[in-house]
Amino acid sequence: MQKIEFNGYKLDMFDSAQELKIKRFQLYNLNVMLDAGIGSDLNAFNDRINSIRGFIPKKPELAMIELNNLQQSVYFIVKNASPKMASFVAMIHKIDGRELTDHDLTDQGIADILEELNRKGLTMGIVERFLSAVKKNLDRELETFFPKTFNGSNVKEFYSKLKRRTLLILQAMQTALDISDQIAVIDDLMMMMFKPKNFHGPQGLEVQTIKSFEETCILLMQRGVDSPKEMTTLAFFQALESFKEQHKREQQGRKNNRR
C-alpha cells in the first residue's frame, strides 16, 4: 500500500497485485486501455490525427478505426471525462481514512471522487507519477507470477525496434548517408505492431473486455470459487491458471479414454 499526501490530505493507494482486488484491477485495466487507445486530452487528439495520416495511404481500414477513436476522444474532451483519472480512482483504497465503496466506483461515483480531489488540489503530476510507478510494479508482478499470460513480448519487441531506429538516425547524422528507406521500414513495422483497436459497439474492445471478465467469473464460480470478484488480483489469476491446467488434464484424460 502506498500513501500519497498533498495539501494536508492523505490517500491510501493500492500498488500491488497481492492486495488489489480483481474487480479493482479490472476497472483500472479497462481505463488504462481506453486512455492508451483513445485518450482524453489534446495530446491524445494529436496522436489520433497523426495515426490517421499514417494509415490512410497504406491501411485505410485502420484509418477508419482511428477515426472512430478520434470521435470518442473528442467526446471525452468535451465531457471532461478522463479514463486516466478513472484508472487512478480505481486504485484508491482510502481518502483521509474513508474506505471507498462499490458505489464510489460507479461512473457517477468516480466523477464525484474526482471533483472532490480536484477541490483538494490533487495535481496531474501526482497522478502521472503514481500511475507510471504502479504500472511498472503490476507489470513486473504479473510477468513474474504468470509469465505465460503476461509476457510483455510485444512491448519488448517495440522498444527493440525503437532502439534500432535511433541507431539508424545517429548513423545518418554521422555519415550523411541517406538511409531514410531503412528508417521508413522500421516506422511501418512499429506502426503495425500496435494497430488501433475498435472500442465501439457490441463487438468493440471495451464491451468485449467487460463480457470476458464476467464470463471468467461465472466460469470460476461453476468450478467452486466463491465470490471471484472479491479475490485479490494475484489469487484470481492463480485460480484461473489452476482451472486451465485442470481443464487441460481433463481433455487429455478424455482423449486417452477414447483410444
Tab-separated table of C-alpha atoms in Angstrom:
chain	number	residue	atom	x	y	z
A	1	MET	CA	0.000	0.000	0.000
A	2	GLN	CA	1.329	3.410	-0.957
A	3	LYS	CA	0.439	6.707	0.737
A	4	ILE	CA	0.040	9.966	-1.177
A	5	GLU	CA	-0.119	13.180	0.829
A	6	PHE	CA	-0.907	16.640	-0.565
A	7	ASN	CA	-2.239	19.878	0.965
A	8	GLY	CA	-2.868	18.102	4.274
A	9	TYR	CA	-4.895	15.285	2.676
A	10	LYS	CA	-3.935	11.617	2.508
A	11	LEU	CA	-4.703	8.873	0.008
A	12	ASP	CA	-4.019	5.197	0.684
A	13	MET	CA	-3.353	3.614	-2.721
A	14	PHE	CA	-3.238	0.010	-3.878
A	15	ASP	CA	0.022	-0.681	-5.673
A	16	SER	CA	0.367	-4.473	-5.673
A	17	ALA	CA	-1.438	-7.416	-7.276
A	18	GLN	CA	-1.138	-9.188	-3.935
A	19	GLU	CA	-3.595	-6.823	-2.223
A	20	LEU	CA	-5.575	-5.278	-5.108
A	21	LYS	CA	-8.992	-6.912	-5.622
A	22	ILE	CA	-9.552	-8.214	-9.121
A	23	LYS	CA	-12.643	-6.037	-9.621
A	24	ARG	CA	-10.441	-3.006	-8.955
A	25	PHE	CA	-7.774	-4.313	-11.321
A	26	GLN	CA	-10.432	-4.851	-13.996
A	27	LEU	CA	-11.654	-1.255	-13.642
A	28	TYR	CA	-8.098	0.081	-13.590
A	29	ASN	CA	-7.025	-2.013	-16.582
A	30	LEU	CA	-10.110	-1.116	-18.635
A	31	ASN	CA	-9.489	2.595	-18.184
A	32	VAL	CA	-5.757	2.254	-18.881
A	33	MET	CA	-6.751	0.551	-22.128
A	34	LEU	CA	-9.180	3.355	-23.017
A	35	ASP	CA	-6.606	6.007	-22.200
A	36	ALA	CA	-3.960	4.329	-24.372
A	37	GLY	CA	-6.287	3.582	-27.292
A	38	ILE	CA	-8.452	6.713	-27.249
A	39	GLY	CA	-7.260	9.299	-24.726
A	40	SER	CA	-8.983	12.390	-23.440
A	41	ASP	CA	-6.690	15.382	-23.974
A	42	LEU	CA	-5.136	17.393	-26.807
A	43	ASN	CA	-2.082	15.140	-26.909
A	44	ALA	CA	-4.346	12.137	-27.500
A	45	PHE	CA	-6.251	14.148	-30.132
A	46	ASN	CA	-2.979	14.842	-31.976
A	47	ASP	CA	-1.922	11.194	-31.632
A	48	ARG	CA	-5.140	10.040	-33.289
A	49	ILE	CA	-4.756	12.600	-36.107
A	50	ASN	CA	-1.136	11.586	-36.786
A	51	SER	CA	-2.096	7.921	-36.694
A	52	ILE	CA	-4.899	8.512	-39.215
A	53	ARG	CA	-2.465	10.330	-41.525
A	54	GLY	CA	-0.070	7.391	-41.339
A	55	PHE	CA	-2.704	4.738	-42.049
A	56	ILE	CA	-4.633	6.487	-44.873
A	57	PRO	CA	-2.207	5.682	-47.740
A	58	LYS	CA	-1.420	2.099	-46.695
A	59	LYS	CA	-4.167	0.818	-44.381
A	60	PRO	CA	-7.344	2.896	-44.913
A	61	GLU	CA	-9.412	0.372	-42.927
A	62	LEU	CA	-7.253	1.075	-39.855
A	63	ALA	CA	-7.584	4.802	-40.511
A	64	MET	CA	-11.379	4.381	-40.213
A	65	ILE	CA	-10.965	2.667	-36.838
A	66	GLU	CA	-8.776	5.532	-35.646
A	67	LEU	CA	-11.357	8.000	-36.938
A	68	ASN	CA	-13.931	6.401	-34.632
A	69	ASN	CA	-11.433	6.575	-31.772
A	70	LEU	CA	-10.822	10.252	-32.565
A	71	GLN	CA	-14.559	10.869	-32.283
A	72	GLN	CA	-14.620	9.191	-28.864
A	73	SER	CA	-11.555	11.167	-27.777
A	74	VAL	CA	-13.305	14.437	-28.669
A	75	TYR	CA	-16.354	13.268	-26.695
A	76	PHE	CA	-14.163	12.638	-23.642
A	77	ILE	CA	-12.554	16.076	-24.004
A	78	VAL	CA	-15.898	17.888	-24.351
A	79	LYS	CA	-17.415	15.983	-21.408
A	80	ASN	CA	-14.240	16.486	-19.338
A	81	ALA	CA	-14.137	12.708	-18.830
A	82	SER	CA	-10.761	11.077	-18.326
A	83	PRO	CA	-10.043	7.328	-18.414
A	84	LYS	CA	-6.623	8.112	-16.950
A	85	MET	CA	-8.174	9.779	-13.890
A	86	ALA	CA	-10.699	6.936	-13.591
A	87	SER	CA	-7.827	4.428	-13.505
A	88	PHE	CA	-6.295	6.482	-10.673
A	89	VAL	CA	-9.551	6.401	-8.674
A	90	ALA	CA	-9.746	2.624	-9.180
A	91	MET	CA	-6.509	2.303	-7.197
A	92	ILE	CA	-7.633	4.399	-4.204
A	93	HIS	CA	-8.211	2.386	-1.041
A	94	LYS	CA	-8.971	5.256	1.349
A	95	ILE	CA	-9.354	9.037	1.231
A	96	ASP	CA	-8.449	10.569	4.599
A	97	GLY	CA	-9.286	7.264	6.294
A	98	ARG	CA	-12.589	6.718	4.451
A	99	GLU	CA	-12.582	3.463	2.509
A	100	LEU	CA	-14.048	3.655	-0.979
A	101	THR	CA	-17.166	1.550	-1.596
A	102	ASP	CA	-18.551	-0.058	-4.751
A	103	HIS	CA	-20.805	3.000	-5.147
A	104	ASP	CA	-17.699	5.190	-5.332
A	105	LEU	CA	-16.547	3.154	-8.326
A	106	THR	CA	-19.648	3.718	-10.479
A	107	ASP	CA	-19.398	6.313	-13.258
A	108	GLN	CA	-21.111	8.921	-11.081
A	109	GLY	CA	-19.142	7.891	-8.018
A	110	ILE	CA	-15.844	8.275	-9.877
A	111	ALA	CA	-16.925	11.702	-11.136
A	112	ASP	CA	-17.767	12.752	-7.568
A	113	ILE	CA	-14.414	11.477	-6.246
A	114	LEU	CA	-12.529	13.354	-8.966
A	115	GLU	CA	-14.426	16.549	-8.188
A	116	GLU	CA	-13.567	16.128	-4.501
A	117	LEU	CA	-9.877	15.519	-5.257
A	118	ASN	CA	-9.800	18.499	-7.596
A	119	ARG	CA	-11.158	20.752	-4.844
A	120	LYS	CA	-8.473	19.429	-2.512
A	121	GLY	CA	-5.775	20.343	-5.010
A	122	LEU	CA	-4.665	17.000	-6.419
A	123	THR	CA	-2.294	17.701	-9.335
A	124	MET	CA	-1.736	15.817	-12.578
A	125	GLY	CA	1.913	15.489	-11.617
A	126	ILE	CA	0.948	13.383	-8.589
A	127	VAL	CA	-1.410	11.289	-10.717
A	128	GLU	CA	1.139	10.737	-13.505
A	129	ARG	CA	3.922	9.715	-11.113
A	130	PHE	CA	1.712	7.234	-9.278
A	131	LEU	CA	0.238	5.659	-12.426
A	132	SER	CA	3.673	5.305	-14.009
A	133	ALA	CA	5.087	3.613	-10.899
A	134	VAL	CA	2.092	1.345	-10.278
A	135	LYS	CA	2.009	0.160	-13.904
A	136	LYS	CA	5.649	-0.889	-13.692
A	137	ASN	CA	5.025	-2.645	-10.387
A	138	LEU	CA	1.912	-4.504	-11.553
A	139	ASP	CA	3.525	-5.484	-14.869
A	140	ARG	CA	6.585	-6.807	-13.039
A	141	GLU	CA	4.493	-8.797	-10.539
A	142	LEU	CA	2.175	-10.325	-13.130
A	143	GLU	CA	5.026	-11.192	-15.519
A	144	THR	CA	6.890	-12.846	-12.630
A	145	PHE	CA	3.963	-14.898	-11.310
A	146	PHE	CA	2.215	-15.610	-14.650
A	147	PRO	CA	4.802	-15.451	-17.459
A	148	LYS	CA	2.596	-17.393	-19.891
A	149	THR	CA	-0.218	-14.850	-19.614
A	150	PHE	CA	1.752	-11.645	-19.101
A	151	ASN	CA	4.990	-11.944	-21.075
A	152	GLY	CA	5.262	-8.352	-22.385
A	153	SER	CA	6.857	-9.611	-25.617
A	154	ASN	CA	5.153	-7.040	-27.852
A	155	VAL	CA	6.388	-4.158	-25.750
A	156	LYS	CA	9.934	-5.538	-25.666
A	157	GLU	CA	9.912	-6.008	-29.444
A	158	PHE	CA	8.620	-2.447	-29.902
A	159	TYR	CA	11.453	-0.980	-27.840
A	160	SER	CA	13.950	-3.150	-29.692
A	161	LYS	CA	12.801	-1.643	-32.988
A	162	LEU	CA	12.796	1.837	-31.438
A	163	LYS	CA	16.436	1.324	-30.430
A	164	ARG	CA	17.284	0.179	-33.960
A	165	ARG	CA	15.554	3.254	-35.401
A	166	THR	CA	17.505	5.567	-33.088
A	167	LEU	CA	20.805	3.964	-34.085
A	168	LEU	CA	19.978	4.413	-37.774
A	169	ILE	CA	19.215	8.097	-37.244
A	170	LEU	CA	22.525	8.562	-35.405
A	171	GLN	CA	24.304	6.735	-38.211
A	172	ALA	CA	22.719	9.046	-40.798
A	173	MET	CA	23.774	12.103	-38.803
A	174	GLN	CA	27.374	10.899	-38.523
A	175	THR	CA	27.861	9.667	-42.089
A	176	ALA	CA	25.497	11.955	-44.045
A	177	LEU	CA	24.184	8.833	-45.806
A	178	ASP	CA	20.559	8.709	-46.954
A	179	ILE	CA	19.088	5.736	-45.099
A	180	SER	CA	15.555	7.126	-44.889
A	181	ASP	CA	14.211	3.986	-46.621
A	182	GLN	CA	15.560	1.774	-43.822
A	183	ILE	CA	14.053	4.080	-41.194
A	184	ALA	CA	10.706	4.098	-43.041
A	185	VAL	CA	10.603	0.280	-42.981
A	186	ILE	CA	11.041	0.278	-39.187
A	187	ASP	CA	8.408	3.029	-38.848
A	188	ASP	CA	5.910	0.878	-40.760
A	189	LEU	CA	6.702	-2.175	-38.617
A	190	MET	CA	6.301	-0.184	-35.397
A	191	MET	CA	3.001	1.272	-36.583
A	192	MET	CA	1.607	-2.151	-37.461
A	193	MET	CA	2.724	-3.681	-34.140
A	194	PHE	CA	0.172	-1.584	-32.296
A	195	LYS	CA	-2.778	-1.489	-34.654
A	196	PRO	CA	-5.682	0.680	-33.464
A	197	LYS	CA	-8.435	-1.275	-31.736
A	198	ASN	CA	-12.149	-0.825	-32.319
A	199	PHE	CA	-13.673	0.243	-28.998
A	200	HIS	CA	-17.190	0.922	-30.277
A	201	GLY	CA	-20.400	-1.097	-30.277
A	202	PRO	CA	-21.186	-4.604	-29.002
A	203	GLN	CA	-18.114	-6.068	-30.735
A	204	GLY	CA	-15.836	-3.281	-29.545
A	205	LEU	CA	-12.914	-3.991	-27.244
A	206	GLU	CA	-14.452	-2.194	-24.259
A	207	VAL	CA	-17.642	-4.281	-24.255
A	208	GLN	CA	-15.783	-7.498	-25.070
A	209	THR	CA	-13.314	-6.919	-22.222
A	210	ILE	CA	-16.146	-6.450	-19.730
A	211	LYS	CA	-18.010	-9.512	-21.036
A	212	SER	CA	-14.865	-11.637	-20.946
A	213	PHE	CA	-14.249	-10.723	-17.312
A	214	GLU	CA	-17.853	-11.524	-16.333
A	215	GLU	CA	-17.733	-14.847	-18.193
A	216	THR	CA	-14.465	-15.756	-16.473
A	217	CYS	CA	-16.006	-15.002	-13.063
A	218	ILE	CA	-19.005	-17.228	-13.893
A	219	LEU	CA	-16.644	-19.986	-15.024
A	220	LEU	CA	-14.695	-19.831	-11.764
A	221	MET	CA	-17.911	-19.907	-9.717
A	222	GLN	CA	-19.006	-23.019	-11.626
A	223	ARG	CA	-15.684	-24.552	-10.581
A	224	GLY	CA	-16.400	-23.844	-6.917
A	225	VAL	CA	-14.725	-20.457	-6.446
A	226	ASP	CA	-16.810	-18.239	-4.155
A	227	SER	CA	-17.073	-14.506	-4.952
A	228	PRO	CA	-14.261	-14.371	-7.544
A	229	LYS	CA	-14.633	-10.576	-7.901
A	230	GLU	CA	-13.596	-10.185	-4.256
A	231	MET	CA	-10.369	-12.132	-4.746
A	232	THR	CA	-7.039	-10.364	-4.953
A	233	THR	CA	-5.638	-9.985	-8.454
A	234	LEU	CA	-2.893	-12.479	-7.677
A	235	ALA	CA	-5.334	-15.080	-6.302
A	236	PHE	CA	-7.729	-14.579	-9.235
A	237	PHE	CA	-5.118	-15.276	-11.896
A	238	GLN	CA	-3.743	-18.177	-9.860
A	239	ALA	CA	-7.236	-19.701	-9.723
A	240	LEU	CA	-7.601	-19.121	-13.463
A	241	GLU	CA	-4.293	-20.822	-14.217
A	242	SER	CA	-5.262	-23.762	-11.991
A	243	PHE	CA	-8.537	-24.075	-13.891
A	244	LYS	CA	-6.694	-24.047	-17.229
A	245	GLU	CA	-4.339	-26.786	-16.060
A	246	GLN	CA	-7.243	-28.846	-14.720
A	247	HIS	CA	-9.167	-28.379	-17.974
A	248	LYS	CA	-6.112	-29.468	-19.967
A	249	ARG	CA	-5.771	-32.624	-17.853
A	250	GLU	CA	-9.471	-33.418	-18.266
A	251	GLN	CA	-9.239	-33.034	-22.042
A	252	GLN	CA	-6.169	-35.269	-22.139
A	253	GLY	CA	-7.978	-37.835	-19.987
A	254	ARG	CA	-10.941	-37.913	-22.391
A	255	LYS	CA	-8.588	-38.372	-25.340
A	256	ASN	CA	-6.848	-41.266	-23.593
A	257	ASN	CA	-10.202	-42.921	-22.778
A	258	ARG	CA	-11.245	-42.799	-26.458
A	259	ARG	CA	-8.130	-44.701	-27.536
